[in-house]
Coordinates of C-alpha atoms in Angstrom, one line a residue:
M1 CA -60.9 -13.9 -42.7
R2 CA -57.5 -14.8 -41.5
A3 CA -56.4 -18.4 -42.3
R4 CA -55.7 -20.7 -39.4
P5 CA -52.2 -22.0 -39.0
P6 CA -51.6 -25.6 -39.9
A7 CA -52.3 -28.2 -37.3
G8 CA -49.4 -29.4 -35.2
P9 CA -48.0 -29.4 -31.6
R10 CA -48.3 -26.1 -29.9
S11 CA -47.9 -24.8 -26.3
S12 CA -50.9 -23.8 -24.3
L13 CA -51.3 -20.1 -23.5
R14 CA -52.8 -18.5 -20.4
L15 CA -54.8 -15.7 -21.9
I16 CA -55.8 -12.7 -19.7
D17 CA -58.5 -10.2 -20.5
P18 CA -57.5 -7.1 -18.5
R19 CA -61.2 -6.2 -18.2
S20 CA -61.5 -9.0 -15.7
W21 CA -59.6 -7.0 -13.2
A22 CA -62.3 -4.4 -13.0
D23 CA -63.5 -3.8 -9.4
K24 CA -60.8 -6.3 -8.1
P25 CA -58.3 -5.2 -5.4
V26 CA -54.7 -4.6 -6.7
P27 CA -52.4 -7.3 -5.3
E28 CA -49.9 -5.9 -2.9
R29 CA -46.3 -6.1 -3.9
K30 CA -44.4 -8.3 -1.5
W31 CA -40.8 -8.4 -0.5
I32 CA -38.3 -10.3 1.7
V33 CA -36.4 -6.9 2.1
P34 CA -38.5 -3.9 1.0
E35 CA -37.3 -2.4 -2.3
L36 CA -34.2 -4.7 -2.3
V37 CA -35.3 -8.4 -2.5
P38 CA -38.7 -9.0 -4.2
L39 CA -40.8 -12.1 -3.6
R40 CA -41.3 -14.7 -6.3
N41 CA -38.3 -13.4 -8.2
V42 CA -34.5 -13.7 -8.4
T43 CA -32.1 -11.1 -7.0
L44 CA -28.4 -11.1 -8.0
L45 CA -25.9 -10.0 -5.4
S46 CA -22.5 -9.2 -7.0
G47 CA -19.3 -8.1 -5.4
D48 CA -15.5 -8.7 -5.6
G49 CA -14.0 -11.7 -3.7
A50 CA -13.4 -11.3 0.1
L51 CA -15.8 -8.4 0.5
G52 CA -18.3 -10.4 2.6
K53 CA -21.1 -11.5 0.3
T54 CA -21.5 -14.8 2.1
L55 CA -21.4 -13.2 5.6
L56 CA -24.0 -10.6 4.5
M57 CA -26.3 -13.4 3.2
L58 CA -25.9 -15.4 6.4
Q59 CA -26.9 -12.4 8.4
L60 CA -30.0 -12.0 6.2
M61 CA -31.0 -15.6 6.7
A62 CA -30.6 -15.3 10.5
A63 CA -32.5 -12.0 10.4
V64 CA -35.6 -13.3 8.5
S65 CA -35.6 -16.5 10.7
R66 CA -36.0 -14.3 13.8
G67 CA -38.0 -11.5 12.2
E68 CA -35.3 -8.9 13.1
R69 CA -33.9 -6.1 11.1
W70 CA -31.0 -6.8 8.7
V71 CA -28.3 -4.2 8.7
G72 CA -31.0 -1.6 9.5
A73 CA -33.6 -2.8 7.0
D74 CA -36.9 -4.4 7.7
V75 CA -37.4 -8.0 6.6
E76 CA -40.3 -10.4 6.0
P77 CA -40.1 -13.1 8.7
C78 CA -39.7 -16.6 7.1
R79 CA -37.6 -19.7 7.0
A80 CA -34.4 -19.6 5.0
F81 CA -32.2 -22.0 3.0
G82 CA -28.6 -21.6 2.1
F83 CA -26.7 -23.5 -0.6
L84 CA -23.1 -22.5 0.1
C85 CA -20.2 -23.5 -2.0
E86 CA -17.3 -21.4 -0.5
D87 CA -17.4 -22.0 3.2
D88 CA -17.0 -25.4 5.0
A89 CA -19.0 -26.3 8.0
D90 CA -16.4 -25.1 10.5
E91 CA -16.2 -21.7 8.9
L92 CA -20.0 -21.4 8.8
Q93 CA -20.1 -22.3 12.5
R94 CA -17.6 -19.6 13.3
R95 CA -19.6 -17.0 11.3
W96 CA -22.9 -18.1 12.8
T97 CA -21.5 -17.8 16.3
D98 CA -20.5 -14.1 15.5
I99 CA -23.9 -13.5 14.1
A100 CA -25.7 -14.9 17.2
A101 CA -23.5 -12.7 19.4
E102 CA -24.5 -9.6 17.4
M103 CA -28.1 -10.6 17.7
Q104 CA -27.6 -11.2 21.4
C105 CA -29.1 -14.7 21.3
G106 CA -28.0 -18.3 21.6
L107 CA -27.3 -20.5 18.6
D108 CA -30.3 -22.6 19.5
E109 CA -32.5 -19.4 19.3
I110 CA -32.0 -19.0 15.5
G111 CA -34.4 -21.6 14.1
G112 CA -35.9 -22.1 10.7
V113 CA -32.6 -22.0 8.8
T114 CA -31.2 -24.9 6.8
L115 CA -27.6 -24.6 5.5
V116 CA -25.9 -26.9 2.9
S117 CA -22.1 -26.7 2.7
R118 CA -20.7 -27.8 -0.7
A119 CA -17.2 -26.4 -0.2
E120 CA -15.6 -29.7 -0.3
E121 CA -17.5 -31.1 -3.3
E122 CA -16.0 -31.1 -6.8
D123 CA -19.2 -30.7 -8.8
N124 CA -21.8 -28.2 -7.8
A125 CA -23.3 -27.5 -11.2
L126 CA -27.1 -27.0 -11.0
M127 CA -27.7 -26.8 -14.8
S128 CA -26.0 -28.6 -17.7
F129 CA -26.0 -27.3 -21.3
N130 CA -25.9 -28.9 -24.7
R131 CA -22.8 -27.4 -26.4
V132 CA -24.5 -27.5 -29.8
T133 CA -28.0 -26.2 -29.1
D134 CA -27.3 -24.2 -25.8
K135 CA -30.3 -26.1 -24.4
G136 CA -30.1 -26.2 -20.6
E137 CA -31.4 -28.9 -18.2
A138 CA -31.6 -28.9 -14.5
T139 CA -29.1 -31.4 -12.9
P140 CA -30.0 -34.0 -10.4
L141 CA -28.3 -31.9 -7.8
F142 CA -30.7 -29.0 -8.5
R143 CA -33.7 -31.3 -8.3
A144 CA -32.5 -32.6 -4.9
T145 CA -31.9 -29.1 -3.7
E146 CA -35.2 -27.9 -4.9
E147 CA -36.9 -30.7 -3.0
A148 CA -35.0 -29.8 0.1
V149 CA -35.9 -26.1 -0.2
L150 CA -39.6 -26.9 -0.6
D151 CA -39.6 -29.5 2.2
S152 CA -38.0 -27.0 4.5
G153 CA -40.7 -24.4 3.9
A154 CA -38.1 -21.7 3.2
R155 CA -39.3 -18.6 1.5
L156 CA -35.7 -17.3 1.1
A157 CA -33.1 -19.4 -0.7
V158 CA -29.5 -18.2 -1.1
F159 CA -27.1 -19.8 -3.6
D160 CA -23.4 -18.8 -3.2
S161 CA -21.7 -18.6 -5.6
V162 CA -22.7 -18.4 -9.2
H163 CA -19.3 -19.4 -10.5
N164 CA -19.7 -22.7 -8.6
I165 CA -23.2 -23.6 -9.7
F166 CA -23.2 -22.1 -13.3
T167 CA -20.8 -24.0 -15.5
G168 CA -22.0 -22.7 -18.9
N169 CA -20.8 -19.7 -20.9
E170 CA -21.6 -16.5 -18.9
N171 CA -21.5 -14.6 -22.1
S172 CA -24.2 -16.7 -23.7
R173 CA -27.6 -14.9 -23.4
P174 CA -29.6 -18.1 -24.0
Q175 CA -27.7 -20.0 -21.3
V176 CA -27.9 -17.2 -18.8
Q177 CA -31.6 -16.7 -19.4
Q178 CA -32.4 -20.3 -18.9
F179 CA -30.3 -20.5 -15.8
V180 CA -32.0 -17.5 -14.2
S181 CA -35.4 -18.7 -15.3
M182 CA -34.9 -22.0 -13.6
F183 CA -34.4 -20.1 -10.3
R184 CA -37.3 -17.9 -11.0
G185 CA -39.4 -21.0 -11.3
L186 CA -38.1 -22.1 -7.9
A187 CA -38.9 -18.7 -6.4
V188 CA -42.5 -19.0 -7.6
R189 CA -42.9 -22.6 -6.3
M190 CA -41.6 -21.6 -2.9
N191 CA -43.6 -18.3 -3.0
G192 CA -40.4 -16.7 -1.9
A193 CA -37.2 -15.1 -3.1
V194 CA -34.0 -16.5 -4.5
I195 CA -30.7 -14.7 -4.2
L196 CA -27.7 -15.6 -6.4
A197 CA -24.3 -14.4 -5.2
G198 CA -21.7 -13.8 -7.8
H199 CA -18.5 -11.9 -8.9
P200 CA -18.5 -9.0 -11.3
S201 CA -16.2 -9.0 -14.4
Q202 CA -13.1 -6.8 -14.5
A203 CA -15.1 -4.3 -16.6
G204 CA -17.9 -4.3 -14.0
L205 CA -15.4 -3.7 -11.2
A206 CA -13.6 -0.9 -13.1
S207 CA -16.9 0.9 -14.0
G208 CA -18.5 0.4 -10.6
S209 CA -21.5 -1.2 -12.2
G210 CA -20.9 -4.6 -10.8
T211 CA -22.0 -6.3 -14.0
S212 CA -20.7 -9.6 -15.2
G213 CA -20.4 -11.3 -18.6
S214 CA -23.5 -11.0 -20.8
T215 CA -26.0 -8.3 -20.2
A216 CA -28.5 -11.1 -19.8
W217 CA -27.5 -11.4 -16.1
N218 CA -28.7 -7.9 -15.5
N219 CA -31.7 -8.2 -17.8
A220 CA -32.9 -11.6 -16.5
V221 CA -33.1 -10.7 -12.7
R222 CA -35.7 -8.3 -11.3
S223 CA -33.3 -6.9 -8.7
R224 CA -29.5 -6.5 -8.6
L225 CA -27.4 -5.6 -5.6
Y226 CA -23.7 -4.6 -5.6
L227 CA -21.4 -4.9 -2.6
S228 CA -18.3 -2.8 -2.9
R229 CA -15.8 -0.7 -1.0
P230 CA -16.7 3.0 -0.8
E231 CA -14.3 5.4 -2.6
A232 CA -10.7 4.6 -1.5
A233 CA -9.9 8.1 -0.4
G234 CA -11.9 10.9 1.3
E235 CA -12.1 14.4 -0.1
D236 CA -8.8 15.2 1.6
G237 CA -7.0 12.3 0.0
G238 CA -6.9 10.2 3.1
E239 CA -6.5 6.5 3.2
A240 CA -9.4 4.0 2.8
D241 CA -11.3 2.6 5.8
R242 CA -10.9 -1.1 5.0
D243 CA -13.8 -2.1 7.3
L244 CA -16.4 -0.1 5.3
R245 CA -18.6 -1.5 2.5
A246 CA -21.3 0.0 0.3
L247 CA -24.4 -2.1 -0.5
S248 CA -26.1 -0.4 -3.5
S249 CA -29.2 -1.2 -5.5
K250 CA -28.1 -1.2 -9.2
K251 CA -31.4 -2.4 -10.5
S252 CA -34.9 -2.7 -9.1
N253 CA -37.8 -3.3 -11.4
Y254 CA -40.3 -2.8 -8.6
G255 CA -38.9 0.0 -6.5
P256 CA -36.5 3.0 -6.7
G257 CA -33.0 2.2 -7.8
G258 CA -29.9 3.8 -6.5
N259 CA -30.5 3.0 -2.8
E260 CA -27.2 2.6 -0.9
M261 CA -26.3 1.4 2.6
I262 CA -22.9 2.0 4.2
L263 CA -21.9 -1.0 6.3
R264 CA -19.1 -1.5 8.7
W265 CA -17.4 -4.9 9.5
R266 CA -17.2 -5.1 13.3
N267 CA -16.7 -8.1 15.5
G268 CA -17.1 -10.6 12.7
V269 CA -20.4 -9.1 11.2
F270 CA -21.7 -6.2 9.2
V271 CA -23.5 -3.4 11.0
R272 CA -25.2 -0.3 9.5
E273 CA -22.9 2.8 9.5
L274 CA -25.2 5.7 10.3
P275 CA -24.3 9.4 9.7
E276 CA -22.6 10.9 12.7
S277 CA -24.6 13.4 14.7
P278 CA -23.2 17.0 15.0
L279 CA -22.3 16.3 18.6
S280 CA -20.4 13.1 17.7
K281 CA -18.6 14.8 14.8
N282 CA -17.5 17.6 17.2
A283 CA -16.3 15.2 19.8
R284 CA -14.2 13.3 17.2
A285 CA -12.8 16.5 15.9
T286 CA -11.8 17.6 19.4
A287 CA -10.2 14.3 20.1
A288 CA -8.3 14.4 16.8
D289 CA -7.0 17.9 17.6
A290 CA -5.8 16.7 21.0
A291 CA -4.1 13.6 19.5
F292 CA -2.3 15.8 16.8
L293 CA -0.9 18.1 19.5
A294 CA 0.2 15.2 21.7
C295 CA 1.9 13.6 18.7
I296 CA 3.8 16.9 18.0
D297 CA 5.2 16.8 21.5
M298 CA 6.1 13.1 21.3
A299 CA 7.8 13.5 17.9
L300 CA 9.9 16.5 19.0
A301 CA 10.9 14.7 22.2
Q302 CA 12.1 11.8 20.1
G303 CA 14.0 14.0 17.7
R304 CA 11.7 13.1 14.8
P305 CA 10.1 16.4 13.8
A306 CA 7.0 16.3 11.6
S307 CA 6.4 18.1 8.3
D308 CA 3.4 19.7 6.7
A309 CA 4.6 18.8 3.2
P310 CA 2.6 15.8 1.8
Q311 CA 5.7 14.5 -0.1
S312 CA 7.8 14.3 3.1
P313 CA 8.4 10.9 4.7
R314 CA 7.4 12.6 8.0
F315 CA 4.2 14.2 6.7
A316 CA 2.4 14.7 10.0
P317 CA -1.0 13.1 9.4
R318 CA 0.6 10.0 7.9
F319 CA 3.6 9.9 10.4
F320 CA 1.4 10.5 13.5
R321 CA -0.7 7.4 12.9
S322 CA 2.2 5.3 14.0
L323 CA 2.4 7.1 17.4
P324 CA 0.4 6.0 20.4
P325 CA -1.5 9.3 21.0
A326 CA -3.2 8.9 17.5
R327 CA -4.2 5.3 17.9
G328 CA -7.7 4.8 16.4
V329 CA -7.6 8.2 14.6
R330 CA -7.8 8.0 10.8
E331 CA -5.3 9.8 8.6
K332 CA -8.1 12.0 7.1
E333 CA -9.1 13.1 10.6
L334 CA -5.5 14.0 11.4
R335 CA -5.3 16.0 8.1
A336 CA -8.5 17.9 9.1
A337 CA -7.0 18.5 12.6
M338 CA -3.8 19.9 11.2
E339 CA -5.7 22.4 9.1
R340 CA -7.9 23.5 12.0
L341 CA -4.9 23.9 14.3
F342 CA -2.9 25.9 11.6
A343 CA -6.0 28.1 11.1
S344 CA -6.3 28.8 14.8
G345 CA -2.6 29.4 15.3
A346 CA -2.3 26.5 17.7
V347 CA 0.5 25.1 15.5
V348 CA 2.9 26.8 13.1
V349 CA 5.9 25.9 11.0
G350 CA 9.1 26.7 12.8
K351 CA 12.8 25.7 13.0
V352 CA 14.0 22.9 15.2
K353 CA 17.1 20.8 15.4
G354 CA 16.9 17.7 13.3
P355 CA 18.6 14.3 14.0
D356 CA 21.9 15.6 12.5
R357 CA 21.7 18.7 14.8
H358 CA 21.0 21.0 11.8
D359 CA 18.0 23.3 11.7
V360 CA 15.0 21.9 9.8
K361 CA 11.5 23.2 9.3
A362 CA 8.9 21.4 11.3
I363 CA 5.4 21.7 12.8
I364 CA 5.6 23.1 16.3
R365 CA 3.1 24.5 18.8
G366 CA 2.1 28.1 18.3
A367 CA 2.7 30.8 20.8
K368 CA 0.7 30.5 24.0

């Protein structure tokens, strides 16, 4: 018979006999945002600075409070709480006004949201650490915030940003684990979800993984989202669309990983960028062709002939973007238009008089 351990203080254990689940219904998995933000857990949202993490989270808080879709995704209607360290009250009001306009409602019609602005405070640490033992302890500020969250009845709590509220060593696994566990406890007590917004490391940015510091950040959370810019250039080498973002699921313990939404910044908010229909694509292509031809006429009339050589300072798709007929047309669309027009014979390379009255090669209209 195995000897009993010596007497002494020990923790109580909640023992489960799996046979007790026989004939019992399986609990339904619950989410704030299906397959992205699980209930009773912590989600980490990472992204480089100035990409719009705070705005995206403000939109989520407004969406759950009204039970409306968030950038095209379903949500669980609930109250929301935001602990925000990067935007002051004036900036939050400006953003909230844009959000209300997008939702086509008044500011007084978005209820059930509590915001705390800590942008002007010097100390926002929510956990302190013993430098010798790495033991972490919730700060009085966390306890006050926890009480406010629970009193508000919020089931979604957003904390922005990690570098403001975590003052420990981000490469220390014990410290990171304790910090995330503290918020997991809050999520359980509120029967809701906690989202921590943070910045990835340089390595995480370079690799596209969005990770930061110790791998404990990725391991401790049940869901990790990454906000980034889509690839800087299209297949044709065109320029980036600076208003586009990609929100991707880098980790999901309870759902499929790898999901991605393409978002567009418009009128102060993010909206879902849906794939263009064939009719819409054809209409844009026709408009780009017409703009390209109009730019040829304008450039020749001004004595500034355009070239089809990418290294030329007057490379047509790049040069034409500065001309009025191509306003609103992206460079990659003008590149595609040039190729279509060359293929159809609508444009050719011919000789025209340059600014110095010498013959130069340039793109001109083809024979009628």
